[in-house]
Tab-separated table of C-alpha atoms and ligand atoms in Angstrom:
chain	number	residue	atom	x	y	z
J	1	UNK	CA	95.948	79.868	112.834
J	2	UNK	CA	95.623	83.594	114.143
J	3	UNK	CA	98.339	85.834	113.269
J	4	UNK	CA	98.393	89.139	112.928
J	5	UNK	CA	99.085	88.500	108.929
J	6	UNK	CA	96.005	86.183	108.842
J	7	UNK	CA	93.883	88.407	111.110
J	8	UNK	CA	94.770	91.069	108.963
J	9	UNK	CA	93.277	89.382	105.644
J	10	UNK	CA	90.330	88.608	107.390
J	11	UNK	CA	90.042	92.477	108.460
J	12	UNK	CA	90.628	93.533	104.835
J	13	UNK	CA	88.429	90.840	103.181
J	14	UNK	CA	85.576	91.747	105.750
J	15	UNK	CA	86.068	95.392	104.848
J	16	UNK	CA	85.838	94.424	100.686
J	17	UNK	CA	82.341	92.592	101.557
J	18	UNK	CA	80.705	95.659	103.770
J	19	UNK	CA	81.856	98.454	101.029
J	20	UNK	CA	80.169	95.314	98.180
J	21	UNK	CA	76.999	95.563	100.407
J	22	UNK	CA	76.886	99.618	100.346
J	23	UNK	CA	78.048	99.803	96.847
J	24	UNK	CA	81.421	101.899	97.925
J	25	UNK	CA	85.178	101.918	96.887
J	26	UNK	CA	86.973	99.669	98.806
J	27	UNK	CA	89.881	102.527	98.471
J	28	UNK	CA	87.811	104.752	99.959
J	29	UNK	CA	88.232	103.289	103.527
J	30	UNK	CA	91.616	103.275	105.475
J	31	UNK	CA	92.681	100.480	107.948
J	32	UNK	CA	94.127	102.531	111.060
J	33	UNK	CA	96.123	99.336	113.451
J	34	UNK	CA	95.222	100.340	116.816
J	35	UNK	CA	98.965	99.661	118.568
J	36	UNK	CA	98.282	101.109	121.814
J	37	UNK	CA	99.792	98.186	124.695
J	38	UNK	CA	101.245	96.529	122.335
J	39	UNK	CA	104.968	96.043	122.194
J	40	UNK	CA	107.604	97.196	118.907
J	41	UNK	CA	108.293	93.451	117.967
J	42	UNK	CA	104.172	93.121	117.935
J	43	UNK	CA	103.915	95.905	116.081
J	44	UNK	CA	106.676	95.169	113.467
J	45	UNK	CA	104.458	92.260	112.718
J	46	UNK	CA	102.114	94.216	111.113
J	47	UNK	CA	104.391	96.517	109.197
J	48	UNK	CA	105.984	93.388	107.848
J	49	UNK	CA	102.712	92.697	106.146
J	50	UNK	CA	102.657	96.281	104.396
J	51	UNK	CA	100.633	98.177	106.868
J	52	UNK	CA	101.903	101.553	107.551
J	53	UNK	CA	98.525	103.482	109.141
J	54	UNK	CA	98.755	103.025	112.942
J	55	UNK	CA	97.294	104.735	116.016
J	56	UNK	CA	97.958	105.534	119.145
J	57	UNK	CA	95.556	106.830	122.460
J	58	UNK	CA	98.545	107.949	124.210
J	59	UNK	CA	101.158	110.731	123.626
J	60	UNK	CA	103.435	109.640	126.477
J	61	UNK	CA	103.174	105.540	125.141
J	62	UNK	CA	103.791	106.914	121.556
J	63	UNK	CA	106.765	108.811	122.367
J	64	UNK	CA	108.607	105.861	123.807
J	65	UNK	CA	107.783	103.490	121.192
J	66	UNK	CA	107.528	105.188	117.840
J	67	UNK	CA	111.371	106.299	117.717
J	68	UNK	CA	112.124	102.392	118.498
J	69	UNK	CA	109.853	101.711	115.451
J	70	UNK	CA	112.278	104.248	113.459
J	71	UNK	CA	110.043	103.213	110.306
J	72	UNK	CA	109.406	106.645	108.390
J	73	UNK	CA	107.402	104.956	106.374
J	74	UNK	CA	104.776	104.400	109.202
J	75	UNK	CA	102.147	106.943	109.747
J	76	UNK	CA	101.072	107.962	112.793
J	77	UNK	CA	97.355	108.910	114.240
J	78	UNK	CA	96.856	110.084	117.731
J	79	UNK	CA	93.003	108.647	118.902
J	80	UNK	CA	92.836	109.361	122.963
J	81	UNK	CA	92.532	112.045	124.715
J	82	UNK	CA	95.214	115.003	124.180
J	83	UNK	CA	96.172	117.596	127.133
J	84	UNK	CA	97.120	121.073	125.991
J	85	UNK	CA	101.167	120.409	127.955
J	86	UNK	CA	101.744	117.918	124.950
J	87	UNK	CA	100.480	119.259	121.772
J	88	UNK	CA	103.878	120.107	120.627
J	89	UNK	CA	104.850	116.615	120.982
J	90	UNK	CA	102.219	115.331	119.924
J	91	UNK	CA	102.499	117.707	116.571
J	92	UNK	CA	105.686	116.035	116.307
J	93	UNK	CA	105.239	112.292	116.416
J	94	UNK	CA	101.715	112.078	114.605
J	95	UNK	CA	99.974	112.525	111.023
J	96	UNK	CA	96.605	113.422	112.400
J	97	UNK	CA	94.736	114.198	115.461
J	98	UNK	CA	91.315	112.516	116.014
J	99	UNK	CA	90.804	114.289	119.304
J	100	UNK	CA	89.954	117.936	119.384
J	101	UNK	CA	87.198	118.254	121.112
J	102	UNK	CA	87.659	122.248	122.486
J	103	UNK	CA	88.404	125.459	121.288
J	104	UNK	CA	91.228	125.499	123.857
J	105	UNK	CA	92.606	122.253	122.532
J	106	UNK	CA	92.431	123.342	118.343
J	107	UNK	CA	93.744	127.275	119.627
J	108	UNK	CA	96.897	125.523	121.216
J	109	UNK	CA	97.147	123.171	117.759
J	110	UNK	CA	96.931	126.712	115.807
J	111	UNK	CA	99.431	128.211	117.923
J	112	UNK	CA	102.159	125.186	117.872
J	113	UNK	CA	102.308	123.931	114.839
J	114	UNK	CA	105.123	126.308	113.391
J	115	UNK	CA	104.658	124.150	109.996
J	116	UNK	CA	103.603	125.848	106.824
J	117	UNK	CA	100.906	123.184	105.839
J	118	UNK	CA	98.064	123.364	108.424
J	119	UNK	CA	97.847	120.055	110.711
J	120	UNK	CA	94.720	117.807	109.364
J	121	UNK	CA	92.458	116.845	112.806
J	122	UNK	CA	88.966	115.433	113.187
J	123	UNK	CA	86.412	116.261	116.165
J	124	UNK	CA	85.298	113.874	118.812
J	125	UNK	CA	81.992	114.441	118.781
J	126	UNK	CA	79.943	112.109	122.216
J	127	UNK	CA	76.985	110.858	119.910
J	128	UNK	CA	75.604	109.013	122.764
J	129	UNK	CA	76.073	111.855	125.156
J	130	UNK	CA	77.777	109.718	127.871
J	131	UNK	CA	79.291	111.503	131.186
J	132	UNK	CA	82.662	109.344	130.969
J	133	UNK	CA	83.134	109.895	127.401
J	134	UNK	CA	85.489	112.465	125.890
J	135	UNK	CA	83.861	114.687	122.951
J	136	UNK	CA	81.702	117.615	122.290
J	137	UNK	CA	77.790	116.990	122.273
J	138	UNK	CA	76.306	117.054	118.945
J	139	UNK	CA	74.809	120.297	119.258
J	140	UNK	CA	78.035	122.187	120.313
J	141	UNK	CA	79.756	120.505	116.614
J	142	UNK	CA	78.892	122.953	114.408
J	143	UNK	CA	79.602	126.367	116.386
J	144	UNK	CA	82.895	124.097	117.493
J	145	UNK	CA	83.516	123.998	113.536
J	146	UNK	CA	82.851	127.452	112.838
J	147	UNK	CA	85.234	128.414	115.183
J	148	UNK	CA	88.075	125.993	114.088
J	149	UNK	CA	87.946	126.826	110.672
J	150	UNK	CA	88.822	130.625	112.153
J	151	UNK	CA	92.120	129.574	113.146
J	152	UNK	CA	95.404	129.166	110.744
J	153	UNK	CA	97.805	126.380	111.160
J	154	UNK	CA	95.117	123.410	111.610
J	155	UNK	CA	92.644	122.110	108.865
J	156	UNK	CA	89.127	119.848	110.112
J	157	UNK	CA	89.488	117.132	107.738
J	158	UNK	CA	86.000	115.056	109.547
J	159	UNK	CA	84.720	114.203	112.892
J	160	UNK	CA	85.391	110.893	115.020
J	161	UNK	CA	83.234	108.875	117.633
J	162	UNK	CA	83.018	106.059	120.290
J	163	UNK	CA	80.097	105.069	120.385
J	164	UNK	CA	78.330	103.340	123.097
J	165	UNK	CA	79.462	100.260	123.611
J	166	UNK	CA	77.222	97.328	122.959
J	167	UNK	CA	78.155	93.173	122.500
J	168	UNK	CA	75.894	93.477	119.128
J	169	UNK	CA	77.781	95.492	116.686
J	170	UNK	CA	74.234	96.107	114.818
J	171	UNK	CA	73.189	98.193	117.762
J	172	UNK	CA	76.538	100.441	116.620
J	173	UNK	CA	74.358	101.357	113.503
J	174	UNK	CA	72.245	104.499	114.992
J	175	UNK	CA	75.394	106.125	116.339
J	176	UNK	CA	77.302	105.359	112.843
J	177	UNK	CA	74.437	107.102	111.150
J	178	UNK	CA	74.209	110.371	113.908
J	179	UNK	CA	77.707	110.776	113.122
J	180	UNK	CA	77.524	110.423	109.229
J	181	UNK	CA	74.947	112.982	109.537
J	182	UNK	CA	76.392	115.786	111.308
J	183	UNK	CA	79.580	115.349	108.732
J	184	UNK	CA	77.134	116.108	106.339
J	185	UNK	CA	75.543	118.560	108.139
J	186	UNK	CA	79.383	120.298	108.616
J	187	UNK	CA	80.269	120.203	105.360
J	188	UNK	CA	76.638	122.149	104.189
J	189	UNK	CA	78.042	124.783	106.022
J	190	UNK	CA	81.021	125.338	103.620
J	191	UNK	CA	82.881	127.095	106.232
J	192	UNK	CA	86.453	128.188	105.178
J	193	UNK	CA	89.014	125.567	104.865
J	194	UNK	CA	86.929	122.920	105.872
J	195	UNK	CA	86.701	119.614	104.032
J	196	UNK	CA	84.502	117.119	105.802
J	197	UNK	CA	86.102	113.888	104.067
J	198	UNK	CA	86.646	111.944	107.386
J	199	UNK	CA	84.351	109.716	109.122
J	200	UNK	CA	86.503	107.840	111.587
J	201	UNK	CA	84.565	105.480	113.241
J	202	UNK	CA	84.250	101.358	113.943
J	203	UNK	CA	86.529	99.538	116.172
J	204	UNK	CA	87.241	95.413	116.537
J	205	UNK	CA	83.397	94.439	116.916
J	206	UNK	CA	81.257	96.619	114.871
J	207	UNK	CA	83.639	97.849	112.207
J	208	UNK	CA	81.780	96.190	109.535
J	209	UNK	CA	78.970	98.154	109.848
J	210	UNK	CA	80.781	101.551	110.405
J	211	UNK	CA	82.089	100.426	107.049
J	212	UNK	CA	78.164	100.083	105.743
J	213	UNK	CA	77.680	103.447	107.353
J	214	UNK	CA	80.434	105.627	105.390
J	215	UNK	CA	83.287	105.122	107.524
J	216	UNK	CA	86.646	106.268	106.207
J	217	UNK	CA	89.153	105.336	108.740
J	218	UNK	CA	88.452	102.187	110.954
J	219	UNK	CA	90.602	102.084	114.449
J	220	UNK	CA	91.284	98.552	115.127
J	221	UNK	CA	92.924	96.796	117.346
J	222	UNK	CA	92.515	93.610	119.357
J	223	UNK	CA	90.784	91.739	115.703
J	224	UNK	CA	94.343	92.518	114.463
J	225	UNK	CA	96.777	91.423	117.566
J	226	UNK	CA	94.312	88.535	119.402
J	227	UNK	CA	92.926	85.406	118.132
J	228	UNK	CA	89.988	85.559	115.767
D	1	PLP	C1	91.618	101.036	121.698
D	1	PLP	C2	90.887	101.881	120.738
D	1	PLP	C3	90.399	101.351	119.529
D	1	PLP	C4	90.574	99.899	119.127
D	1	PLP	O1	89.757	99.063	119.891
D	1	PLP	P1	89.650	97.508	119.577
D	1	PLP	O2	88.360	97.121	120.176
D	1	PLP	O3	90.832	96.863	120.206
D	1	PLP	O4	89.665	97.355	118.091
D	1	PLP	C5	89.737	102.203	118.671
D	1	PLP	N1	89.546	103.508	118.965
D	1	PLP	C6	89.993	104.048	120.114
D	1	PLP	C7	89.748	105.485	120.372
D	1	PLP	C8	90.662	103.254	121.039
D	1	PLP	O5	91.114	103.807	122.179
């Protein structure tokens, strides 16, 4: 059997065993339900079980299906790419932005968000410095933080990747542990405002071992919605 209850026990069980095998606090780690294509009555499926962290890559998708959800219990994290047109939307509908990955992007966050708490995002960083992929290169991340931590109206809360993609989640490892470091190298910095809890990395295949690796949030999706 392979519901999305049973997939999801599996996911959490999995999750206890890596943070046994690094010696870390299961509570420590946050299951983010990747719900992107999938349809309200799929989704409720989840939520029935208790889950309530869910993400979404885009702002247009999330628009039209979050109000149909009308759950404000649910919490909402934007994890694809966001255009500058629908940050106030996108301010809106989510919790947290994974995505900021521009000075542009966090100055239009600043600017929009007419909330008195500041907005909690992470930064893509590209660890594997693909072309295709969205993110800022490791070395621009720290001048990228500096600046950030400048504005009002947004707080870096940690950084987020996608790693390159490989069949053997063990090869996930290297980027996991380039992306551990330069939260740690962030945080050393101590720049105003900043607090480098996040890591939000590990997906479906390798999320075991972006658990091993420090993760805090995991983004997954097709382990919880597809048969196991
Ligand atoms: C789709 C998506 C995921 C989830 O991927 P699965 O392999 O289905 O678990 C995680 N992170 C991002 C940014 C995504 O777009």
């Amino acid at each position: 059997m392979s519901t999305p209850s049973a997939n999801l026990d599996q996911i959490r069980a999995r999750i206890a065993a890596a943070c046994e095998r690094a010696g870390r606090d299961p509570a420590d780690v946050h299951l983010l339900v990747v719900s992107k294509t999938r349809t309200p009555d799929e989704i409720r499926a989840v939520t029935a079980c208790g889950q309530t962290l869910l993400a979404e890559n885009r702002v247009q998708e999330a628009r039209d299906k979050i109000p149909l959800l009308n759950d404000p219990a649910l919490a909402w994290h934007l994890i694809g790419p966001l255009q500058r047109n629908k940050v106030k939307t996108a301010l809106e509908l989510f919790r947290m932005i994974h995505t900021v990955d521009s000075l542009e992007l966090a100055e239009e966050i600043s600017k929009r968000n007419d909330r008195p708490q500041p907005f909690p995002v992470l930064m893509q960083i590209n660890v594997g410095r693909e072309p295709q992929k969205s993110g800022v290169l490791p070395e621009e991340a720290i001048p990228l933080a500096q600046a950030i931590a400048r504005l009002p109206g947004l707080a870096l809360q940690g950084v987020m990747t996608i790693p390159p993609f490989s069949p053997r989640a063990e090869e996930s490892r290297i980027w996991f542990r380039a992306l551990a470091d330069l939260r740690e190298r962030i945080a050393r910095e101590a720049f105003p405002g900043v607090q480098m809890r996040e890591l939000s990395m590990g997906m479906s295949h390798d999320y075991e071992i972006a658990v091993e690796e420090g993760a805090t949030l995991v983004r997954i999706g097709s382990a919880v919605f597809e048969p196991s």
